[in-house]
XYZ file of C-alpha atoms in Angstrom:
614
model
C -15.831 28.013 -29.223
C -14.738 24.935 -27.423
C -12.666 22.410 -29.691
C -13.926 18.854 -29.735
C -11.083 16.278 -29.984
C -12.051 13.179 -31.935
C -10.086 10.015 -31.607
C -8.911 9.003 -35.062
C -9.353 5.481 -34.364
C -13.109 5.779 -33.993
C -13.215 6.606 -37.766
C -11.810 3.049 -38.437
C -13.858 -0.180 -38.223
C -12.612 -3.141 -35.799
C -10.950 -4.991 -38.423
C -8.679 -2.058 -39.278
C -8.113 -1.122 -35.612
C -7.105 -4.939 -34.906
C -4.521 -4.694 -37.780
C -3.215 -1.506 -36.591
C -2.844 -2.819 -33.045
C -0.897 -5.942 -34.399
C 1.452 -3.461 -36.339
C 2.051 -1.298 -33.155
C 2.721 -4.532 -31.302
C 5.240 -5.936 -33.880
C 6.969 -2.673 -34.744
C 8.569 -2.371 -31.126
C 9.947 -5.915 -31.777
C 11.524 -5.097 -34.952
C 12.901 -1.839 -33.486
C 14.089 -3.646 -30.443
C 15.962 -6.225 -32.558
C 17.848 -3.341 -34.403
C 18.524 -1.574 -31.341
C 19.608 -4.605 -29.421
C 22.328 -5.407 -32.144
C 23.555 -1.818 -31.589
C 23.493 -1.812 -27.791
C 23.998 -5.542 -27.040
C 27.666 -5.058 -26.441
C 27.290 -2.202 -24.066
C 24.534 -3.979 -22.177
C 26.415 -7.271 -21.893
C 29.403 -5.416 -20.441
C 27.276 -3.661 -17.910
C 25.457 -6.835 -16.831
C 28.609 -8.943 -16.624
C 30.369 -6.088 -14.698
C 27.447 -5.949 -12.098
C 27.652 -9.682 -11.660
C 31.333 -9.587 -11.126
C 31.009 -6.698 -8.674
C 29.003 -8.849 -6.430
C 31.343 -11.643 -6.970
C 34.449 -9.791 -6.059
C 32.996 -8.570 -2.823
C 32.678 -12.238 -1.754
C 36.049 -13.100 -3.237
C 37.931 -10.258 -1.427
C 36.090 -11.032 1.785
C 37.316 -14.804 1.730
C 40.687 -13.735 0.958
C 40.833 -11.350 3.706
C 39.465 -13.961 5.996
C 42.501 -16.339 4.918
C 44.799 -13.383 5.821
C 42.985 -12.857 9.251
C 43.342 -16.436 10.030
C 47.067 -16.222 9.550
C 47.256 -13.252 11.664
C 45.442 -14.992 14.429
C 47.759 -18.039 14.219
C 50.717 -15.751 14.515
C 49.215 -14.155 17.633
C 48.787 -17.497 18.961
C 52.331 -18.515 18.351
C 53.917 -15.108 19.643
C 52.035 -15.419 22.934
C 52.954 -18.967 23.329
C 55.129 -19.633 26.310
C 57.452 -21.781 24.218
C 58.031 -18.816 21.928
C 58.496 -16.401 24.815
C 61.282 -18.513 26.371
C 63.337 -18.728 23.327
C 65.936 -15.931 23.332
C 69.715 -15.988 23.364
C 70.845 -16.320 27.002
C 74.331 -17.083 28.224
C 72.999 -18.436 31.334
C 71.299 -21.340 29.750
C 73.224 -24.637 29.294
C 73.457 -26.050 25.860
C 71.076 -28.698 26.677
C 68.466 -26.274 27.802
C 68.932 -24.325 24.679
C 68.554 -27.365 22.536
C 65.468 -28.505 24.421
C 63.847 -24.909 23.912
C 64.879 -24.978 20.177
C 63.418 -28.460 19.580
C 59.981 -27.522 21.324
C 59.696 -24.256 19.121
C 60.589 -26.102 16.030
C 57.803 -28.672 16.599
C 55.422 -25.892 17.507
C 55.960 -24.203 14.279
C 55.684 -27.512 12.268
C 52.349 -28.274 13.907
C 50.908 -24.989 12.511
C 52.476 -25.649 9.103
C 50.015 -28.470 8.188
C 47.805 -28.118 5.016
C 44.074 -27.961 5.677
C 41.351 -29.291 3.482
C 43.917 -30.661 0.905
C 45.094 -26.995 0.091
C 48.341 -25.534 0.217
C 49.872 -24.984 3.679
C 51.417 -21.731 5.080
C 54.647 -22.312 6.439
C 55.790 -20.312 9.610
C 59.474 -19.390 10.092
C 60.798 -17.609 13.297
C 63.860 -15.511 12.749
C 65.854 -14.663 15.882
C 68.750 -12.269 16.118
C 71.856 -14.381 17.717
C 74.818 -11.990 17.665
C 76.981 -14.333 19.985
C 76.041 -17.499 18.131
C 74.505 -19.144 21.103
C 72.493 -21.339 19.092
C 75.586 -22.707 17.095
C 74.256 -26.266 16.909
C 71.372 -25.123 14.665
C 72.183 -25.652 10.960
C 72.551 -22.690 8.975
C 71.190 -24.157 5.824
C 67.673 -25.204 6.238
C 65.948 -28.154 4.258
C 62.729 -27.998 6.093
C 59.670 -26.007 5.072
C 59.295 -24.273 8.568
C 61.266 -23.883 11.798
C 63.615 -21.357 13.512
C 66.339 -19.427 11.921
C 69.042 -17.664 13.778
C 71.341 -14.846 12.165
C 73.851 -12.351 13.125
C 74.753 -9.046 11.611
C 76.258 -10.374 8.579
C 73.269 -12.681 7.785
C 70.591 -10.433 8.955
C 67.711 -10.351 6.352
C 67.186 -7.010 4.536
C 63.342 -6.857 5.627
C 64.174 -7.536 9.514
C 64.675 -3.823 10.516
C 61.510 -2.839 8.774
C 59.517 -5.526 10.503
C 60.675 -4.453 13.895
C 59.836 -0.765 13.108
C 56.214 -1.980 12.548
C 56.156 -2.790 16.244
C 54.235 -5.879 16.174
C 51.812 -4.953 13.276
C 51.410 -7.701 10.523
C 51.912 -6.652 7.072
C 52.329 -8.464 3.750
C 55.659 -8.228 1.649
C 57.254 -10.373 -1.123
C 60.610 -11.360 0.375
C 63.491 -13.919 -0.873
C 63.344 -17.321 0.547
C 65.997 -20.073 0.578
C 65.189 -23.845 1.304
C 68.390 -25.873 0.669
C 70.203 -24.774 -2.451
C 67.141 -23.215 -4.133
C 66.074 -19.524 -3.573
C 62.858 -17.943 -4.713
C 60.469 -15.048 -3.844
C 57.442 -15.601 -1.934
C 54.685 -13.627 -0.433
C 55.027 -13.574 3.337
C 53.014 -12.355 6.172
C 55.590 -10.612 8.444
C 54.999 -9.629 12.241
C 57.655 -8.792 14.828
C 57.617 -10.966 17.996
C 57.503 -8.699 21.134
C 58.568 -9.828 24.679
C 55.471 -10.386 26.804
C 57.331 -9.600 29.895
C 58.950 -6.640 28.450
C 57.056 -4.894 25.775
C 59.866 -2.642 24.770
C 61.905 -5.490 23.415
C 61.357 -7.838 20.442
C 62.399 -11.617 20.391
C 62.414 -11.691 16.691
C 60.263 -11.778 13.644
C 57.769 -14.318 12.576
C 56.998 -14.964 9.028
C 54.338 -16.952 7.315
C 55.466 -17.851 3.833
C 54.013 -19.085 0.589
C 51.018 -16.592 1.073
C 50.920 -16.185 -2.658
C 50.163 -19.718 -3.382
C 47.515 -19.742 -0.435
C 45.905 -16.487 -1.979
C 46.032 -18.150 -5.407
C 43.836 -20.856 -4.293
C 41.059 -18.537 -3.706
C 41.680 -16.707 -6.889
C 41.483 -19.692 -9.013
C 38.053 -20.464 -7.519
C 36.716 -17.705 -9.559
C 36.271 -18.428 -13.337
C 36.960 -15.300 -15.750
C 36.466 -15.740 -19.490
C 40.379 -15.457 -20.498
C 40.526 -13.016 -17.675
C 43.229 -12.439 -14.991
C 42.753 -11.859 -11.354
C 45.428 -9.829 -9.479
C 45.760 -9.240 -5.480
C 47.952 -6.020 -5.095
C 49.142 -3.715 -2.316
C 48.325 -0.019 -1.960
C 51.377 0.699 -4.391
C 49.672 -1.631 -7.134
C 52.424 -4.218 -6.822
C 51.113 -7.637 -7.401
C 51.215 -9.803 -4.322
C 49.355 -12.752 -5.981
C 47.778 -13.496 -9.219
C 46.324 -16.107 -11.546
C 49.457 -15.439 -13.623
C 52.214 -16.531 -11.418
C 54.865 -14.960 -13.589
C 53.557 -11.488 -12.859
C 54.001 -11.617 -9.006
C 56.119 -8.586 -7.755
C 55.593 -6.694 -10.885
C 53.794 -3.318 -10.766
C 50.360 -3.370 -12.286
C 49.282 -0.420 -14.548
C 45.595 0.161 -13.889
C 43.521 3.403 -15.216
C 43.286 6.179 -12.560
C 39.461 6.227 -13.130
C 39.448 2.677 -11.584
C 40.845 4.051 -8.304
C 37.925 6.136 -7.542
C 35.397 4.453 -5.280
C 31.938 3.975 -6.210
C 30.118 5.307 -2.938
C 26.846 3.431 -3.828
C 28.580 0.242 -3.576
C 30.197 0.771 -0.273
C 29.648 -2.099 2.272
C 30.349 -3.085 5.551
C 31.699 -6.700 5.988
C 33.101 -8.432 8.838
C 33.834 -5.001 10.775
C 35.995 -3.993 7.769
C 34.903 -1.462 5.185
C 35.332 -2.451 1.430
C 34.508 -0.317 -1.350
C 34.334 -1.247 -5.048
C 34.633 0.324 -8.464
C 34.352 -0.625 -12.216
C 35.572 0.674 -15.430
C 34.682 -0.335 -18.894
C 37.096 0.564 -21.765
C 37.188 -0.571 -25.285
C 39.625 -3.421 -24.514
C 39.218 -4.437 -21.001
C 36.619 -4.452 -18.176
C 37.848 -3.752 -14.750
C 36.451 -4.574 -11.566
C 38.283 -3.432 -8.090
C 37.501 -4.136 -4.556
C 39.888 -2.265 -2.023
C 40.069 -3.009 1.722
C 40.218 0.413 3.274
C 42.258 -0.553 6.215
C 45.096 -2.212 4.606
C 44.734 -0.704 1.270
C 45.036 -4.044 -0.448
C 43.078 -4.309 -3.830
C 41.565 -7.247 -5.657
C 41.197 -6.503 -9.494
C 39.400 -8.570 -12.049
C 40.902 -7.823 -15.639
C 38.728 -9.333 -18.330
C 39.328 -8.761 -22.101
C 36.353 -7.398 -23.820
C 36.787 -9.412 -26.774
C 36.170 -12.593 -24.807
C 32.458 -11.249 -24.273
C 31.699 -10.901 -27.974
C 31.097 -14.748 -28.308
C 28.094 -14.315 -25.939
C 26.932 -11.334 -27.855
C 26.638 -13.244 -31.076
C 24.756 -16.062 -29.175
C 22.421 -13.353 -27.697
C 21.755 -11.978 -31.338
C 20.777 -15.361 -32.344
C 18.521 -15.679 -29.530
C 16.887 -12.363 -30.222
C 16.237 -13.291 -33.688
C 14.624 -16.585 -32.947
C 12.561 -14.921 -30.456
C 11.396 -12.241 -32.805
C 10.367 -14.785 -35.502
C 8.518 -16.785 -32.975
C 6.899 -13.817 -31.706
C 5.614 -12.462 -35.287
C 4.216 -16.212 -35.861
C 2.506 -16.202 -32.659
C 1.027 -12.605 -33.170
C -0.243 -13.738 -36.598
C -2.030 -16.837 -35.043
C -3.422 -14.749 -32.272
C -4.715 -12.124 -34.655
C -6.774 -14.712 -36.499
C -7.914 -16.416 -33.447
C -9.225 -13.197 -31.882
C -10.737 -12.127 -35.091
C -12.836 -15.253 -35.313
C -13.916 -15.501 -31.628
C -13.972 -11.858 -30.653
C -14.482 -9.476 -33.496
C -17.274 -11.255 -35.347
C -19.723 -11.273 -32.221
C -18.816 -7.727 -31.486
C -19.673 -6.930 -35.149
C -22.964 -8.614 -34.751
C -23.567 -6.671 -31.481
C -22.655 -3.472 -32.962
C -25.153 -3.976 -35.827
C -27.857 -4.978 -33.446
C -27.274 -1.746 -31.310
C -27.232 0.685 -34.534
C -30.530 -1.111 -35.704
C -32.529 -1.405 -32.396
C -35.549 0.656 -31.875
C -37.310 0.955 -28.535
C -40.527 -1.185 -28.451
C -39.277 -3.255 -31.413
C -39.328 -7.049 -31.266
C -35.906 -8.414 -29.981
C -34.706 -11.348 -31.668
C -32.996 -14.391 -29.850
C -29.693 -13.832 -28.275
C -26.662 -15.083 -30.350
C -23.674 -16.911 -28.906
C -25.816 -17.988 -25.894
C -23.412 -20.746 -25.033
C -20.538 -18.366 -24.376
C -19.515 -17.862 -20.938
C -16.698 -15.163 -21.381
C -17.097 -11.540 -21.158
C -18.394 -11.181 -24.755
C -21.206 -13.826 -24.223
C -22.129 -12.017 -20.895
C -22.154 -8.609 -22.697
C -24.230 -9.871 -25.532
C -26.728 -11.683 -23.189
C -26.987 -8.769 -21.037
C -27.394 -6.304 -23.798
C -30.332 -8.222 -25.626
C -31.899 -8.806 -22.016
C -31.586 -5.050 -21.542
C -33.275 -4.215 -24.723
C -36.307 -6.627 -23.761
C -36.535 -5.058 -20.300
C -36.406 -1.802 -22.037
C -39.450 -2.731 -24.180
C -41.384 -3.951 -21.095
C -40.577 -0.788 -19.349
C -41.775 1.326 -22.221
C -45.150 -0.682 -22.299
C -45.469 -0.440 -18.542
C -44.574 3.438 -18.554
C -47.392 3.806 -20.962
C -49.782 2.071 -18.986
C -48.787 3.859 -15.828
C -49.222 7.252 -17.628
C -52.562 6.284 -18.652
C -53.570 5.420 -14.967
C -51.817 8.689 -13.803
C -54.155 10.672 -15.859
C -57.175 8.802 -14.765
C -56.064 9.250 -11.220
C -55.403 12.928 -11.619
C -58.889 13.531 -13.318
C -60.462 11.595 -10.361
C -58.773 13.730 -7.941
C -59.852 16.929 -9.513
C -63.252 15.746 -9.412
C -63.132 14.701 -5.795
C -61.694 18.413 -4.777
C -64.729 20.001 -6.533
C -67.145 19.300 -3.549
C -65.026 20.439 -0.798
C -64.180 23.585 -2.453
C -67.930 24.262 -3.238
C -68.680 23.522 0.381
C -65.858 25.866 1.683
C -67.216 28.618 -0.574
C -70.706 28.247 0.461
C -69.834 28.328 4.137
C -67.936 31.587 3.514
C -71.048 32.900 1.883
C -73.384 31.903 4.803
C -70.819 33.404 7.298
C -71.088 36.762 5.379
C -74.948 36.667 5.184
C -75.195 35.738 8.970
C -72.835 38.584 10.050
C -74.969 40.973 8.001
C -78.272 39.724 9.559
C -76.570 40.128 13.064
C -76.509 36.462 14.126
C -72.807 36.734 15.303
C -72.487 33.447 17.400
C -73.894 31.477 14.456
C -71.698 33.365 12.039
C -68.645 32.759 14.264
C -69.339 29.070 14.244
C -69.519 28.916 10.490
C -66.250 30.863 10.292
C -64.569 28.254 12.652
C -66.015 25.566 10.617
C -64.822 27.115 7.365
C -61.205 27.416 8.807
C -61.487 23.555 9.459
C -62.269 22.981 5.853
C -59.569 25.332 4.663
C -56.766 23.889 6.558
C -57.942 20.443 6.045
C -57.659 20.845 2.378
C -54.277 22.652 2.603
C -53.785 22.711 -1.065
C -53.241 18.912 -1.220
C -50.204 19.169 1.143
C -49.628 16.505 3.779
C -47.183 18.698 5.789
C -47.950 22.107 7.019
C -46.503 24.562 9.575
C -47.369 24.221 12.937
C -48.842 27.736 12.990
C -51.500 26.394 10.492
C -52.108 23.407 12.520
C -52.653 25.375 15.606
C -55.178 27.557 13.850
C -56.944 24.293 12.733
C -57.005 23.160 16.314
C -57.931 26.351 17.824
C -60.875 26.624 15.517
C -61.948 22.900 16.399
C -61.755 23.907 20.103
C -63.880 27.154 19.668
C -66.406 25.135 17.635
C -66.790 22.505 20.372
C -67.080 25.008 23.160
C -69.790 26.926 21.356
C -71.491 23.733 20.224
C -71.804 22.013 23.599
C -71.236 24.833 25.894
C -68.068 23.395 27.510
C -66.522 25.670 30.038
C -63.079 23.901 30.479
C -59.999 26.136 29.921
C -57.500 25.770 27.175
C -54.068 27.369 27.292
C -51.524 27.637 24.410
C -47.667 27.947 24.983
C -46.221 28.018 21.667
C -42.949 29.973 21.066
C -42.643 31.851 17.716
C -39.794 29.974 16.254
C -41.547 26.767 16.658
C -44.531 28.049 14.646
C -42.559 27.466 11.410
C -41.835 23.742 12.129
C -43.514 21.381 9.646
C -45.979 18.790 10.993
C -48.450 16.402 9.499
C -51.820 17.936 9.055
C -54.695 17.301 11.528
C -52.209 15.885 14.165
C -53.249 18.076 17.259
C -57.142 18.017 16.658
C -57.554 14.174 17.364
C -55.372 14.554 20.594
C -57.275 17.537 21.779
C -60.446 15.834 21.046
C -59.296 12.836 23.262
C -58.442 15.105 25.962
C -61.951 16.666 25.853
C -63.930 13.481 25.666
C -61.831 11.081 27.787
C -60.442 13.905 30.285
C -62.200 17.180 31.010
C -65.633 16.685 29.572
C -67.550 16.374 32.738
C -65.409 18.707 34.872
C -66.805 22.011 33.937
C -64.678 25.085 34.791
C -62.229 22.880 36.644
C -61.097 21.171 33.433
C -57.856 22.261 31.944
C -56.170 21.391 28.637
C -52.672 22.850 27.813
C -50.937 22.627 24.611
C -47.255 23.516 24.688
C -44.166 23.068 22.484
C -40.352 23.186 23.037
C -37.468 23.328 20.507
C -34.190 21.560 21.758
C -31.652 21.573 19.172
C -32.873 19.689 16.052
C -35.751 18.193 17.929
C -39.407 19.598 18.647
C -41.431 18.220 21.623
C -45.316 19.161 21.618
C -47.390 18.138 24.581
C -51.094 18.066 24.859
C -51.928 17.764 28.721
C -55.417 17.454 30.442
C -56.145 17.270 34.249
C -58.771 14.519 33.729
C -59.902 12.534 36.820
C -60.129 9.154 34.873
C -57.127 6.926 35.068
C -55.726 6.284 31.506
C -54.639 2.847 30.480
C -51.209 3.675 29.296
C -50.303 -0.178 28.341
C -53.394 -0.288 26.215
C -52.319 2.856 24.376
C -48.873 1.669 23.816
C -50.291 -1.547 22.540
C -52.449 0.359 20.005
C -49.345 2.484 18.812
C -46.579 -0.002 18.661
C -47.903 -3.564 18.045
C -48.357 -4.538 14.381
C -51.895 -6.242 15.097
C -53.673 -3.815 17.333
C -57.095 -4.354 18.840
C -59.566 -2.400 16.642
C -61.819 -1.654 19.542
C -59.153 0.699 20.887
C -59.620 2.883 17.872
C -57.311 4.045 14.976
C -56.996 7.807 15.558
C -53.716 8.015 17.652
C -52.286 5.019 15.984
C -52.796 6.805 12.468
C -50.985 10.016 13.900
C -48.297 7.835 15.234
C -47.779 6.135 11.771
C -48.008 9.129 9.669
C -45.136 10.936 11.590
C -42.807 7.818 11.287
C -43.740 7.480 7.566
C -42.649 11.263 7.154
C -39.698 11.391 9.432
C -38.500 8.048 10.473
C -38.795 5.557 13.378
C -36.941 8.045 15.762
C -40.003 10.189 16.131
C -43.594 9.617 16.823
C -46.347 9.778 19.590
C -46.223 8.498 22.958
C -48.456 8.845 26.349
C -47.703 9.198 29.957
C -49.473 9.869 33.279
C -49.512 13.711 34.270
C -48.215 14.591 37.798
C -51.306 15.525 39.898
C -53.712 13.407 37.737
C -54.506 13.442 34.005
C -52.703 12.578 30.810
C -50.035 13.787 28.627
C -49.596 13.123 25.042
C -46.406 13.805 23.531
C -45.203 14.403 19.904
C -41.622 14.331 19.010
C -40.699 15.781 15.634
C -37.496 16.829 13.865
C -37.064 20.743 13.293
C -37.699 20.992 9.543
C -39.260 24.178 8.075
C -41.152 25.065 5.042
C -39.598 26.569 2.029
C -40.944 29.994 0.530
C -44.016 29.285 -1.131
C -43.868 31.018 -4.415
C -47.312 29.474 -5.720
C -50.792 30.957 -5.396
C -52.811 30.941 -1.998
C -55.692 28.433 -1.907
C -58.545 30.064 -3.264
C -61.255 31.166 -0.652
């Protein structure tokens, strides 16, 4: 047995359902408030992390752009002819060496100018001078940029490493002395090759105070009590917002060093990948430059975010209270404006009886869906009452029409049965020609009745037409010839009854009536796909007015003098099958007229009723 599932809400009235709906709407808010306090810290950390992941990408791109700018400047300085001509050469006079030195010193000073009010990067060119050819240059420099010459005893510790890089730039923390003070600075170091001889190096170009330059980009990002570090591939701090930690080794969790592939990007033809890690004490966000291995790391204390969490809790509480108050107000409003009219409507539906007088429509001035629904329902009830009265009247009229039809059918049946009795009596008495005429007339009566059907098979219609032809030939002693060319498959096609007889009658009267044995009438049919074409042809000697016939068939207001027989046939075909089908006329080759009927190939269903009573 099939189980019927009943919605438990249907057992409640609208008021109870509305209260239940309000509780269902409020319960998630209370649950969200409790769950929000539990998960707020985690969600806040995730949101902040995602925001800083996007920020660190931009920040790292800007830092790398500054480094690229320094690299481009070093390339410009290296390829400058002033730089290339400065090399220890004993053939040069002292004046020439002084002039070359002075030109290069001014060149380096021109690139060591602060831009946009920021910290400048100062450029120094270290040149190996074992023979002290540039003895006139002070060994102790007080300028921020310039050229320094050294020998084996004063060679910087990082010089050989720079030469081994073969002109590739890199960053390192080196000791730097200006006057009597010495300090460590982040420098961009690059060996200066001899353009004319690629195997020799003139010296090493150093851009100092890169840590201060990078610190400007780092300080443009504000972190709540956080620190930003720029480290190399060994996690040595190259620059930091905490300047005291420059040069130290940064201890970061190993999980942070695993790239997050979903955040891998391509910027400025360089690959950066980012990763993040949330611990109980810190939030780490890292961006690493794939080619150089340098990393930009944000280190944010988790406790600095708790203040924002408390503010978020207060906001959630305020929103929850406001939502509850708003829900109560909306509950009362909808109960008054929506539920009461629906209750009245439900009462009317339960108490309405078809045919009962419908009261005046309530809430007629409402233009919303409730007003439209109530007006439509009350109007529908009134139309239903009118339909019930109308159907009652139509049923009475249908019964009267049915009785009238039965009365009208009595006389044709009585006449048909009487003709059958006369036929048998004439046959017994030996008057065969008379009996045959009576038999043909009875066929006309039988098929004309057709058990009340409008559509009969072509075979029945042919039997009716053949009976008419035989009756006319015997009645008037016509001697014209009639031929029938009807394939068996076409005989089952449906056709409106009494269609061929008027056409054959026209062919007889207006065509072959006075031609004697020379007159010919041919009835043929052809099935082409889903279309049936039936032709009634005569070889009459009179010229038929085809234009007048077309006017009769197709114009709405036809001349009544032309007759209505073929017009009736044409209209009945179109009423049954559509405007694609019907009757038309044309002249016959060799003289005469052709009437053409076009029908769809539709067939009768099996008749399971009783045959017409004979």
